[in-house]
Coordinates of C-alpha atoms and ligand atoms in Angstrom, one line a residue:
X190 CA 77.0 137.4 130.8
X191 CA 75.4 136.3 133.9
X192 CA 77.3 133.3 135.4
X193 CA 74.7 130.9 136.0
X194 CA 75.3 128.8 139.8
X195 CA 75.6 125.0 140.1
X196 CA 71.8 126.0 140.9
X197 CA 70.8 127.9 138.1
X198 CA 72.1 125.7 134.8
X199 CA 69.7 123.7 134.1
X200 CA 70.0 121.1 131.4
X201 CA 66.8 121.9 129.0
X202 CA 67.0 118.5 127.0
X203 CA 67.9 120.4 123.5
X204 CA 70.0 118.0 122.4
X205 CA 68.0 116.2 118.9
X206 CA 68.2 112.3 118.3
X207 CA 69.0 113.1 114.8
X208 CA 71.0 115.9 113.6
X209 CA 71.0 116.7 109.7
X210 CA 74.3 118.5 107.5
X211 CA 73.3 121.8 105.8
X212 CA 74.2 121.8 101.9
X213 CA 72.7 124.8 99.8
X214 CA 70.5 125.8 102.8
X215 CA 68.5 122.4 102.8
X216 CA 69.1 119.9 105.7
X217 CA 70.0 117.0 104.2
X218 CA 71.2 113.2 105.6
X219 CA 73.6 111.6 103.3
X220 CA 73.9 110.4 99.8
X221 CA 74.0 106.7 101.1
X222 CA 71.9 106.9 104.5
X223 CA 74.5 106.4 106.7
X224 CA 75.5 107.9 110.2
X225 CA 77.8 108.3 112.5
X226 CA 77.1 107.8 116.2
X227 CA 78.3 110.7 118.4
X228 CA 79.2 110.3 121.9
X229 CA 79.4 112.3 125.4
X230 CA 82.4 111.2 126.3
X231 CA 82.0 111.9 130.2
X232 CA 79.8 109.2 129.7
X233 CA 80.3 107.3 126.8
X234 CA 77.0 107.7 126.1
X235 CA 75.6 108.0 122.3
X236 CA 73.6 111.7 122.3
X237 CA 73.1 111.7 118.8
X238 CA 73.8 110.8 115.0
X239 CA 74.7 113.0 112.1
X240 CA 75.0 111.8 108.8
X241 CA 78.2 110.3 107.5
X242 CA 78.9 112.7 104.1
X243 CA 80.5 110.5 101.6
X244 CA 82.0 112.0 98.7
X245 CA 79.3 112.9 96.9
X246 CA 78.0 114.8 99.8
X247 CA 81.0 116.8 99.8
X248 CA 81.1 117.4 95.6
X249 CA 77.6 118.6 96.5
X250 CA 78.8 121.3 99.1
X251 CA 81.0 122.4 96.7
X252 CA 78.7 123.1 94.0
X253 CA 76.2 124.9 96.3
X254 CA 79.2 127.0 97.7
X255 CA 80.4 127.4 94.0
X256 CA 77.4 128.8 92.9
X257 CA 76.8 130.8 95.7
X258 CA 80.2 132.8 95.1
X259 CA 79.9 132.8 91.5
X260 CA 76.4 133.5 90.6
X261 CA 74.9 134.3 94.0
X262 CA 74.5 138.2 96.3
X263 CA 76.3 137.7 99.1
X264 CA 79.6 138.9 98.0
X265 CA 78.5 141.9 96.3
X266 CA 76.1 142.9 99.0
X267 CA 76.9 146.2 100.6
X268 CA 79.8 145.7 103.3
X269 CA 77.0 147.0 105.7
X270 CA 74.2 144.3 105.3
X271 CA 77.0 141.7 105.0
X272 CA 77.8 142.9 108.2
X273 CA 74.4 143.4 109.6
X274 CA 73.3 140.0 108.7
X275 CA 76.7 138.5 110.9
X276 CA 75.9 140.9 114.3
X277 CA 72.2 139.1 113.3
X278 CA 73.8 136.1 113.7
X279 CA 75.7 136.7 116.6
X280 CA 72.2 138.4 118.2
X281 CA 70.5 134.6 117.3
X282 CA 73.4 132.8 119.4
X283 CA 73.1 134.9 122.3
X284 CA 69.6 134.7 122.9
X285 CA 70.3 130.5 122.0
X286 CA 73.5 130.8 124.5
X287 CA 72.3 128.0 127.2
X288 CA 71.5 125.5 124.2
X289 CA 74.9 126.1 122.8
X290 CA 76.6 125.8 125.5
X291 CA 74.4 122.6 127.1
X292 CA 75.3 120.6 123.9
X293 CA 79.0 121.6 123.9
X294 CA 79.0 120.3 127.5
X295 CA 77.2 117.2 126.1
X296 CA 79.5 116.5 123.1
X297 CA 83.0 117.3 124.0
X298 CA 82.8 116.4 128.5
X299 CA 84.6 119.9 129.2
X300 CA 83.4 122.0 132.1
X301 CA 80.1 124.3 132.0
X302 CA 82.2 127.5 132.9
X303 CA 85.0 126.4 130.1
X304 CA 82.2 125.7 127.6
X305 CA 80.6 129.2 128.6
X306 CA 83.3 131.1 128.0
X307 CA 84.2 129.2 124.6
X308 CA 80.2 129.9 123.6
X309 CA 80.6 133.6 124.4
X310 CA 84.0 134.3 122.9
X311 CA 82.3 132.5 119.5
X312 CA 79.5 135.1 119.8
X313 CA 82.1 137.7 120.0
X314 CA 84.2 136.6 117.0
X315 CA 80.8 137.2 114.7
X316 CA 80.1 140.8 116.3
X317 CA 84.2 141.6 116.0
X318 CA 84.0 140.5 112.2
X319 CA 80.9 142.2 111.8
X320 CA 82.6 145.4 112.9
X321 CA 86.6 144.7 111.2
X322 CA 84.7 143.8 107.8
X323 CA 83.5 147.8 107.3
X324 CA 86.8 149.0 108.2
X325 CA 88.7 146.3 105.5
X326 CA 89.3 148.3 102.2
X327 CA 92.0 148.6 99.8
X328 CA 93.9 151.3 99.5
X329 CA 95.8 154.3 97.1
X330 CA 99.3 153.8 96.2
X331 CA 101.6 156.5 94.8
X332 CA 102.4 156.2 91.7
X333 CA 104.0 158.4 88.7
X334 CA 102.3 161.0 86.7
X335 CA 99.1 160.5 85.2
X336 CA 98.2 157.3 86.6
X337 CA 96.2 155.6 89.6
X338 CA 96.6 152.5 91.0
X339 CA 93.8 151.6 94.1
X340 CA 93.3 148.4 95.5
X341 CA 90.1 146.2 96.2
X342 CA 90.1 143.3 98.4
X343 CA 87.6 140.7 96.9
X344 CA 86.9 137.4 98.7
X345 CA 89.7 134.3 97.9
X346 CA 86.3 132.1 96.6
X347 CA 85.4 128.7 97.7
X348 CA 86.9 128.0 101.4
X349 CA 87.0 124.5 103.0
X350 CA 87.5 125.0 106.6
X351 CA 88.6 121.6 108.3
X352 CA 88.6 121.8 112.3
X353 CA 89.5 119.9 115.6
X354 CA 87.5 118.4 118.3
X355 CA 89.2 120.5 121.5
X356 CA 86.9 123.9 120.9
X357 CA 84.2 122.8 118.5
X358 CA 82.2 125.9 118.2
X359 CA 84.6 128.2 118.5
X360 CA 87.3 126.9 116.4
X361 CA 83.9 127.0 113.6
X362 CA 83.6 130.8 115.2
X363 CA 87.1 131.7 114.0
X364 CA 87.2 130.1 110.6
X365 CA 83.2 131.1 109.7
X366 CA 83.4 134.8 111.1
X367 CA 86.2 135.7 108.4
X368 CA 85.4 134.1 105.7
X369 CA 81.7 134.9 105.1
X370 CA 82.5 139.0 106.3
X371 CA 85.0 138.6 103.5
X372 CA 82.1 137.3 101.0
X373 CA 83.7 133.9 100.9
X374 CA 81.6 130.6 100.6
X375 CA 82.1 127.8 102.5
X376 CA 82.2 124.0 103.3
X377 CA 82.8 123.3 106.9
X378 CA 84.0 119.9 107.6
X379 CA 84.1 119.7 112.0
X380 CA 85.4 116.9 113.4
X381 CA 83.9 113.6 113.3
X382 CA 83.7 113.6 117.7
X383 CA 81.9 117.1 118.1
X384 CA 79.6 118.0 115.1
X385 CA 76.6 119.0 117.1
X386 CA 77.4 122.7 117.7
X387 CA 78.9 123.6 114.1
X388 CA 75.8 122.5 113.0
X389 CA 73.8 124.2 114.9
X390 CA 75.8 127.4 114.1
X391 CA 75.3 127.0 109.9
X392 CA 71.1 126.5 110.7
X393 CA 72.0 129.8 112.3
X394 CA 73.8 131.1 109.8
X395 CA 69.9 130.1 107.6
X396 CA 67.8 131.9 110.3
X397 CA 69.8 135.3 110.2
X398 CA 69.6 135.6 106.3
X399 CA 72.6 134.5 105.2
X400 CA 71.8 133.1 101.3
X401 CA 72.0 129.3 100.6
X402 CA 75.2 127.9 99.8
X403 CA 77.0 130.4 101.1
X404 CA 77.6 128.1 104.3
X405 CA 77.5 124.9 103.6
X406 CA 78.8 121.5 106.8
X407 CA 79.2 118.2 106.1
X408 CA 80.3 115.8 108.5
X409 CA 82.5 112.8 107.5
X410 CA 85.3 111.4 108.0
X411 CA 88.4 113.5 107.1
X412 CA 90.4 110.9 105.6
X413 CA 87.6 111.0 103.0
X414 CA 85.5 113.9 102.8
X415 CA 88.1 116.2 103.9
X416 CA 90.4 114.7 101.9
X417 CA 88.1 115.5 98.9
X418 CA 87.7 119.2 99.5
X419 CA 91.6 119.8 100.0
X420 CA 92.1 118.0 96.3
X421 CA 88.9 119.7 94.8
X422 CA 90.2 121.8 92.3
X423 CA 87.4 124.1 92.5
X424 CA 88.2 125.1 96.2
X425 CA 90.2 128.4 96.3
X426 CA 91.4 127.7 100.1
X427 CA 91.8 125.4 102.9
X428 CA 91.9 126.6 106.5
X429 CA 92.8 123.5 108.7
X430 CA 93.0 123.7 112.5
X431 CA 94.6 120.4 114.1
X432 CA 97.2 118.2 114.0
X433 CA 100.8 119.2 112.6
X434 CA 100.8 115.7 110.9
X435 CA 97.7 116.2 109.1
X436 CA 98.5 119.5 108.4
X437 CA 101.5 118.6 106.3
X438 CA 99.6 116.5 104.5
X439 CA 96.6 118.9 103.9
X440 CA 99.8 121.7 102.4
X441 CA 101.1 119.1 100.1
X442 CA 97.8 118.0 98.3
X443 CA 96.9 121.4 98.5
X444 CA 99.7 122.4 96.5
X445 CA 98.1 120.7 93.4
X446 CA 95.6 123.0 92.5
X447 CA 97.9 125.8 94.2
X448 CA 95.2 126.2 96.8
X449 CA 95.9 129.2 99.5
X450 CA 96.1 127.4 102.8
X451 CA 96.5 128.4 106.4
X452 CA 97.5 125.7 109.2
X453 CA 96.7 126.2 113.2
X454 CA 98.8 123.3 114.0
X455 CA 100.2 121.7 117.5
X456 CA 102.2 123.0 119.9
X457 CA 104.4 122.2 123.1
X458 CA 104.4 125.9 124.8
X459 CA 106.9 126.8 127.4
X460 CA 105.6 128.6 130.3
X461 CA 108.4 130.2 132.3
X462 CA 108.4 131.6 135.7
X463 CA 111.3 133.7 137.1
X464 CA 112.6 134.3 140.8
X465 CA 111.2 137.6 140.7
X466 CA 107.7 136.5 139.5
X467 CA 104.1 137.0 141.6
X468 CA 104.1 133.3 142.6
X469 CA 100.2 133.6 143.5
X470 CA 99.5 134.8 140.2
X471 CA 102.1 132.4 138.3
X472 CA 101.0 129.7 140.1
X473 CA 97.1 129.9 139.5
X474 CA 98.2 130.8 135.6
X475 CA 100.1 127.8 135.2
X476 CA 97.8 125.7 136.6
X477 CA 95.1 127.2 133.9
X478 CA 98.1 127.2 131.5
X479 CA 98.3 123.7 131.1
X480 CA 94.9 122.1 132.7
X481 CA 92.4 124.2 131.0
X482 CA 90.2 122.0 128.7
X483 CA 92.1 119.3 130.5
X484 CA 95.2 120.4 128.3
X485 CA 93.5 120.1 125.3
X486 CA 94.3 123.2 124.0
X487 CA 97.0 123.7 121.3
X488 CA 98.4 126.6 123.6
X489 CA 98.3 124.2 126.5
X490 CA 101.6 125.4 128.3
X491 CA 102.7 122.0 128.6
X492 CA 106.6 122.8 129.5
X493 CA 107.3 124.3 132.7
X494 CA 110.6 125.8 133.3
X495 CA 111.0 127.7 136.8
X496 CA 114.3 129.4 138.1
X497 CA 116.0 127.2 140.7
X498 CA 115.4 129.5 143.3
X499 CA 112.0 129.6 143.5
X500 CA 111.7 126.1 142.6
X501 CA 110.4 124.5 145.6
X502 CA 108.4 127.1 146.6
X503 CA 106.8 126.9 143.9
X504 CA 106.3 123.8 143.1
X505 CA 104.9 123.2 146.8
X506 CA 101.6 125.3 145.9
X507 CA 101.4 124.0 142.2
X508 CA 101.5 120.6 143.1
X509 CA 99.0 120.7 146.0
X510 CA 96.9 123.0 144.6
X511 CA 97.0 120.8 141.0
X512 CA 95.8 117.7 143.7
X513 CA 93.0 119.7 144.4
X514 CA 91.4 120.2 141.2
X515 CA 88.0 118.8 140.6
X516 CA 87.1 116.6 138.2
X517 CA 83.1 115.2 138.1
X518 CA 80.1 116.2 136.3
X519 CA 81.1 118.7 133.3
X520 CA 77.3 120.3 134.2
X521 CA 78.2 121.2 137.4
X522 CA 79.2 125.3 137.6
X523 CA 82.0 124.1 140.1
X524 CA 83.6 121.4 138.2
X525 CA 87.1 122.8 137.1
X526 CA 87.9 119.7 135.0
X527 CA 86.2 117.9 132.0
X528 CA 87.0 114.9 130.9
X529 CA 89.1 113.4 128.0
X530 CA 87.8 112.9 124.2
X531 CA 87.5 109.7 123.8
X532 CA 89.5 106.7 124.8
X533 CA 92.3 106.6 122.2
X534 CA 93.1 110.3 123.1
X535 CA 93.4 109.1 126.4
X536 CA 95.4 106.0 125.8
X537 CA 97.7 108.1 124.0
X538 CA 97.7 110.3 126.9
X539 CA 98.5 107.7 129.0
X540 CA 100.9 106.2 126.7
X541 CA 103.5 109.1 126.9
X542 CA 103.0 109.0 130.9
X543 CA 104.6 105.6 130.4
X544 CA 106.8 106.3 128.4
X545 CA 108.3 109.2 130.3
X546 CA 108.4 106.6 133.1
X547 CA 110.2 104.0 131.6
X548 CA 113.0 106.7 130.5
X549 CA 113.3 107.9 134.6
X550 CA 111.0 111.0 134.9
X551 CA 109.3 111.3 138.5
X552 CA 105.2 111.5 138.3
X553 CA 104.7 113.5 141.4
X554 CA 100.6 113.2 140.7
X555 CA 98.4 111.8 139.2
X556 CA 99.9 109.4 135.7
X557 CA 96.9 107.5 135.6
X558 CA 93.1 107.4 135.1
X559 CA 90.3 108.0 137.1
X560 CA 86.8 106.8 137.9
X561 CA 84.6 109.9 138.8
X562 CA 80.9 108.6 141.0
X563 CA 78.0 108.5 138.1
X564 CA 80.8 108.9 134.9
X565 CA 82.4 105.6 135.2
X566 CA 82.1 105.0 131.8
X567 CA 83.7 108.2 130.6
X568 CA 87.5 108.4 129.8
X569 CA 89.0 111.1 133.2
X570 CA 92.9 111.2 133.6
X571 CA 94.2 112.8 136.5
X572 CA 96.0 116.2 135.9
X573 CA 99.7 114.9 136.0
X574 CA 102.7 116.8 136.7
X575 CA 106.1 114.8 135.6
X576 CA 109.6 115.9 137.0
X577 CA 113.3 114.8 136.2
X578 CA 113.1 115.1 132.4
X579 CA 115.8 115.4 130.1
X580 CA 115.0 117.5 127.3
X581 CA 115.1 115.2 124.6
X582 CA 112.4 113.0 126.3
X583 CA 109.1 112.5 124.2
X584 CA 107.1 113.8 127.3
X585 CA 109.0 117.2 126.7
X586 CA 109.6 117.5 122.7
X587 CA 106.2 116.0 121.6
X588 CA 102.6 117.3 122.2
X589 CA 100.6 115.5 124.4
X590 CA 96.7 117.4 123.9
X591 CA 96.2 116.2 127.5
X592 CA 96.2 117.1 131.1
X593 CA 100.1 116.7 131.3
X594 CA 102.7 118.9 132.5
X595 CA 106.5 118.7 132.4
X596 CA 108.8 120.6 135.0
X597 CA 112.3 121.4 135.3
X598 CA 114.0 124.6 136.9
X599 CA 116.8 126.9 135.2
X600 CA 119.3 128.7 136.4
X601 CA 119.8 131.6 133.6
X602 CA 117.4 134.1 131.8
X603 CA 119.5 132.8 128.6
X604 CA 119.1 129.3 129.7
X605 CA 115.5 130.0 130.2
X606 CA 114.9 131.4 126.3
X607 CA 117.2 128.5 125.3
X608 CA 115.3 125.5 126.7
X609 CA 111.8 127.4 125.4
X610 CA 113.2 127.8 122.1
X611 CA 114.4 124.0 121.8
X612 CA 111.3 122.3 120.1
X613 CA 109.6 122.2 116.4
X614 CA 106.6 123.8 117.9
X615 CA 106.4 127.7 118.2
X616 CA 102.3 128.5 119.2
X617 CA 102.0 130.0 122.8
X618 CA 104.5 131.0 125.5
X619 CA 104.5 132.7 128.9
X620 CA 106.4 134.9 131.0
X621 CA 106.1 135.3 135.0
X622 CA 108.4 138.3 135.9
X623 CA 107.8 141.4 138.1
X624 CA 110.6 142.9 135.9
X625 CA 109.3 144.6 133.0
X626 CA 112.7 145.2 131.1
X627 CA 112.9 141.2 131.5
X628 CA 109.9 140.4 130.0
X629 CA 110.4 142.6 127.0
X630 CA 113.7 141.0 126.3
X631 CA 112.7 137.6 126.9
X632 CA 109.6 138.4 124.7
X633 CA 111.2 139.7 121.8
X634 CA 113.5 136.5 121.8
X635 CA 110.8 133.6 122.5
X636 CA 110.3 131.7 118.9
X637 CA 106.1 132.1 119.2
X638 CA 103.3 133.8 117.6
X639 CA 101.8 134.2 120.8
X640 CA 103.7 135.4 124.4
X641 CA 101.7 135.8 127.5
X642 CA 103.2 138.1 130.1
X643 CA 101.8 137.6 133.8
X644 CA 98.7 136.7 131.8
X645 CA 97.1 133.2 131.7
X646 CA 94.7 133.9 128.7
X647 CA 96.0 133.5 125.4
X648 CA 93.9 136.0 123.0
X649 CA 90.6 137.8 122.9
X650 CA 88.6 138.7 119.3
X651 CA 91.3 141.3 118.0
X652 CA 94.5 139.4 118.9
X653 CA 96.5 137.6 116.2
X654 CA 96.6 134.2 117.2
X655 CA 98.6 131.4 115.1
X656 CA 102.4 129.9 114.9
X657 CA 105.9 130.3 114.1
X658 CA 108.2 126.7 113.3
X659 CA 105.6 123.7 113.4
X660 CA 102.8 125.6 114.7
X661 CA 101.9 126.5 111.3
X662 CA 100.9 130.0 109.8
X663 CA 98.4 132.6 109.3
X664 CA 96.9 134.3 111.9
X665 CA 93.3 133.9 113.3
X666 CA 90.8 136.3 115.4
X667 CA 92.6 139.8 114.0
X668 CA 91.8 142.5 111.4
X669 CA 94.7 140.7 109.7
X670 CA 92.4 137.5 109.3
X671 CA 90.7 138.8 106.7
X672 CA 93.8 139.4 104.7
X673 CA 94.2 135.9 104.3
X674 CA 90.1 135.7 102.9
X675 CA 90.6 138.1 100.2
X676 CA 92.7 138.8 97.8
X677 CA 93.7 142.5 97.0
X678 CA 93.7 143.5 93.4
X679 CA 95.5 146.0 92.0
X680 CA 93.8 148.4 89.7
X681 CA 96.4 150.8 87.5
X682 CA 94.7 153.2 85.3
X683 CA 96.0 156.1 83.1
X684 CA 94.0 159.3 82.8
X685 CA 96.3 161.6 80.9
X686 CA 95.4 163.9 78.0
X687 CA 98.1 162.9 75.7
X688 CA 97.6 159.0 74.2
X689 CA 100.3 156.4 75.3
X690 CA 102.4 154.7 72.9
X691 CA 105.0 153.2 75.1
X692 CA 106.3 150.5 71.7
X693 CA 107.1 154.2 69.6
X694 CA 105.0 152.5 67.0
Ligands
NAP943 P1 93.4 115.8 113.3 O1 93.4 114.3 113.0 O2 94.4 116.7 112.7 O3 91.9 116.3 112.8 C1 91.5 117.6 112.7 C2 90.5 117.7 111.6 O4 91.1 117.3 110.4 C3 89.3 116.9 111.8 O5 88.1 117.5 111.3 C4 89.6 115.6 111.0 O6 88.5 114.9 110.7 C5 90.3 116.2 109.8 N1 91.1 115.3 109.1 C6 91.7 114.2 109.5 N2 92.4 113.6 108.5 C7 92.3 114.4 107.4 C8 92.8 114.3 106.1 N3 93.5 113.4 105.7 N4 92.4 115.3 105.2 C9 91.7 116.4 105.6 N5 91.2 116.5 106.9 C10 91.5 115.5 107.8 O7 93.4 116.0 114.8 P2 92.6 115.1 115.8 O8 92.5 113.7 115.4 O9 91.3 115.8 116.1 O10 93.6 115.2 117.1 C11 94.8 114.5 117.0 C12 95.9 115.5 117.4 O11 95.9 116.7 116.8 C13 95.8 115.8 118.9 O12 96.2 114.9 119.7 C14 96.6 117.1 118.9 O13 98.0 116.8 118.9 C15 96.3 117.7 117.6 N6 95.3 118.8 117.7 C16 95.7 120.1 117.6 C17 94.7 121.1 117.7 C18 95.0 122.5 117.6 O14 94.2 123.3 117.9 N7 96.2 122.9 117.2 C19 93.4 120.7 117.9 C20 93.0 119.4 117.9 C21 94.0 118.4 117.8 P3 88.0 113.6 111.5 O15 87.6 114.2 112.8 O16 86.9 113.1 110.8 O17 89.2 112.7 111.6
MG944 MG1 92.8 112.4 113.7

């Protein structure tokens, strides 16, 4: 990918007035006529409207991506076409990569170079699936005498994939790659904030041949349409990415219709640097760590625990550099900072900053919002380091989704595992050590499906990504994946001479 300069981008004016849901391949509004406004939130601005599914919008989807699994080719295509069809796809969004990424930019108020690199590593996910899918098969198992047993993995069915605001296209990326190599169908419900690019991707999914109904979106509210396709009893699964609370909820009224379910939930990851760590290098990860996507990430390492004596040093460069962060236009190739979802994310942000406050902490910077020349209307918080918490503070034990990081030092390796290990949450962790026999021990004893060693990025298409505790489970962006979109089938035949008669009859 060519990086495009402050220069170079140059915003083309894709974005429509009017945006449509795709349902059985058509582009339809919704059953009623309504919409829902959808906003830029560096601006406040309304960019666009979608249509506001109501149920029957969603009972619709259903029935298109029932059909589509049941009656319909795409499942019993050859594993190569499937897979052809998908690197298609992935071929369409490349050569579409500036319109992709100018309305993410518009819809969600993170930075160009974030939104780039959240573009391209969706484009990646559809050529990795396209590859993994050929190599999925089942397998031979021994068994006695004159008998096989082989495996096939066919596709779970119906999937309703329900997913956050923080990585809109990408978070679609991970749940639509899977499931449709697999020969799923789907319903994809985005979030109500950040429909735009989801949408885009299923009139994608159209262009590069992939049969009607086999992707279907509608966009609603989740309290109602999402609701619906977690009770539907003719959805075989539910993939959810967001909120631990909802996700309980989503697992219990699954558990009706004995759906199979996979949760990418919250997180509050602890980020620990030792005495013997790179401090160049853990300082510029910890300061992606926690203020990429202006923390709204659930892998944000939002707990910072550094070894007493390298404290001040430390923190001396973190805080300084974290001062000179820039926030301002999310168009510009040098902006490092977007801004916040909308104004009740932020209030909630700002809402814990109080609250940690009130119980003593020190804000060394930032705690407050800002007002960025031109955006004034947009919701900005400053990045915001807190120090002198206790651990059973809210600030430390509950996740923020916001540019918001929590310090304290340590004095122990043991202490250091023990403090990282003290929360419901169990997503991402990292390590800053020079000692590799240290970061191997404190690795295998970290509760988290993901640990980062002297590494600020958190996966690439091919790692497992997902959570222990809290975090939820399953695993997204691996081989394994596509485990969870099938399910494997266990053939046993016999093919001896003499007939069986195992009753003696
Ligand atoms: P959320 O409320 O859990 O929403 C995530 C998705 O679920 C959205 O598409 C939402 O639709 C839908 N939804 C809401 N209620 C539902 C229900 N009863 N049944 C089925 N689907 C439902 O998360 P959020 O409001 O976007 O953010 C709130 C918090 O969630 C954040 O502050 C953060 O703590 C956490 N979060 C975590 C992640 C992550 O990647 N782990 C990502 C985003 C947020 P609507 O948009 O229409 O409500
Ligand atoms: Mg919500």
């Amino acid at each position: 990918m060519s990086v495009q300069t402050k220069e170079t981008f140059e915003v083309k004016g894709v974005i429509r007035k009017e945006y449509e849901m795709v349902i059985n391949g058509v582009r339809v509004v919704s059953s009623n006529g309504e919409t829902m406004a959808i906003y830029n939130p560096a601006t406040n601005e309304v960019i666009a409207t979608v249509p506001k599914a109501t149920k029957e919008d969603a009972e619709k989807a259903v029935q298109a991506a029932r059909e589509a699994f049941d009656h319909g080719k795409w499942r019993h295509f050859p594993v190569n076409k499937r897979s052809r069809i998908i690197n298609k796809m992935a071929a369409i969004m490349r050569k579409r990569f500036h319109e992709l990424v100018e309305l993410e930019v518009l819809n969600t108020g993170k930075s160009l170079t974030t939104a780039q690199g959240q573009v391209m590593q969706a484009i990646e996910d559809f050529e990795f699936y396209a590859g993994a899918i050929v190599g999925h098969r089942g397998q031979v198992n021994n068994v006695p005498g004159a008998f096989l047993n082989y495996t096939r993995k066919e596709p779970v069915g119906v999937c309703a994939q329900i997913i956050p605001w923080n990585y809109p296209l990408m978070m679609a990326a991970w749940k639509v790659a899977p499931a449709i190599a697999a020969g799923c169908s789907i319903v994809l419900k985005p979030a109500s904030l950040t429909p735009l690019t989801a949408i885009v991707l299923t009139e994608i999914c159209q262009e590069a041949g992939v049969p009607n109904g086999v992707v279907n979106i509608v966009t609603g509210a989740g309290a109602t349409v999402g609701d619906y396709l977690v009770e539907h009893e003719q959805v075989n699964k539910v993939a959810f990415t967001g909120s631990t609370e909802i996700g309980k909820n989503i697992m219990q009224k699954a558990s009706s219709t004995l759906k199979r379910v996979t949760l990418e939930l919250g997180g509050k990851s602890p980020n620990i640097v030792f005495q013997d760590a790179d401090i160049e290098s853990a300082v510029n990860g910890s300061l992606f760590g926690i203020f990429y996507n202006t923390g709204q990430s659930c892998e944000a390492r939002s707990r910072l625990y550094v070894q007493e004596d390298i404290y001040d040093a430390f923190m001396e460069k973190f805080v300084e550099r974290t001062k000179q962060l820039r926030l301002g236009n999310p168009m510009d190739q040098t902006t490092q900072v977007g801004s916040i979802i909308s104004r009740s994310q932020l209030e909630t942000i700002d809402a814990y900053v109080q609250s940690a406050k009130e119980e003593g902490a020190t804000i060394v910077t930032g705690g407050c919002e800002v007002k960025i020349e031109g955006f004034e209307k947009g919701h900005w918080y400053a990045p915001t380091i807190i120090t002198n918490v206790t651990h059973d503070m809210k600030v430390v034990q509950e996740e923020i989704f916001g540019p918001v990081v929590v310090v304290m030092p340590f004095k122990t390796e043991k202490e250091a595992i023990q403090l990282a290990n003290d929360t419901q949450y169990g997503l991402g962790s990292a390590i800053w050590t020079t000692d590799q026999a240290r970061a191997t021990r404190v690795a295998n004893q970290i509760e988290a499906g993901i640990v980062m060693v002297n590494c600020p990025f958190s996966a690439f298409p091919g790692t497992p990504f997902g959570g222990y505790k809290q975090s939820g489970f399953g695993r997204e962006l691996c081989v394994e994946t596509l485990d969870l979109y099938t399910e494997d089938k266990s053939i046993l035949s016999y093919y001896g001479a003499r007939p069986l008669n195992p009753l003696g009859v």
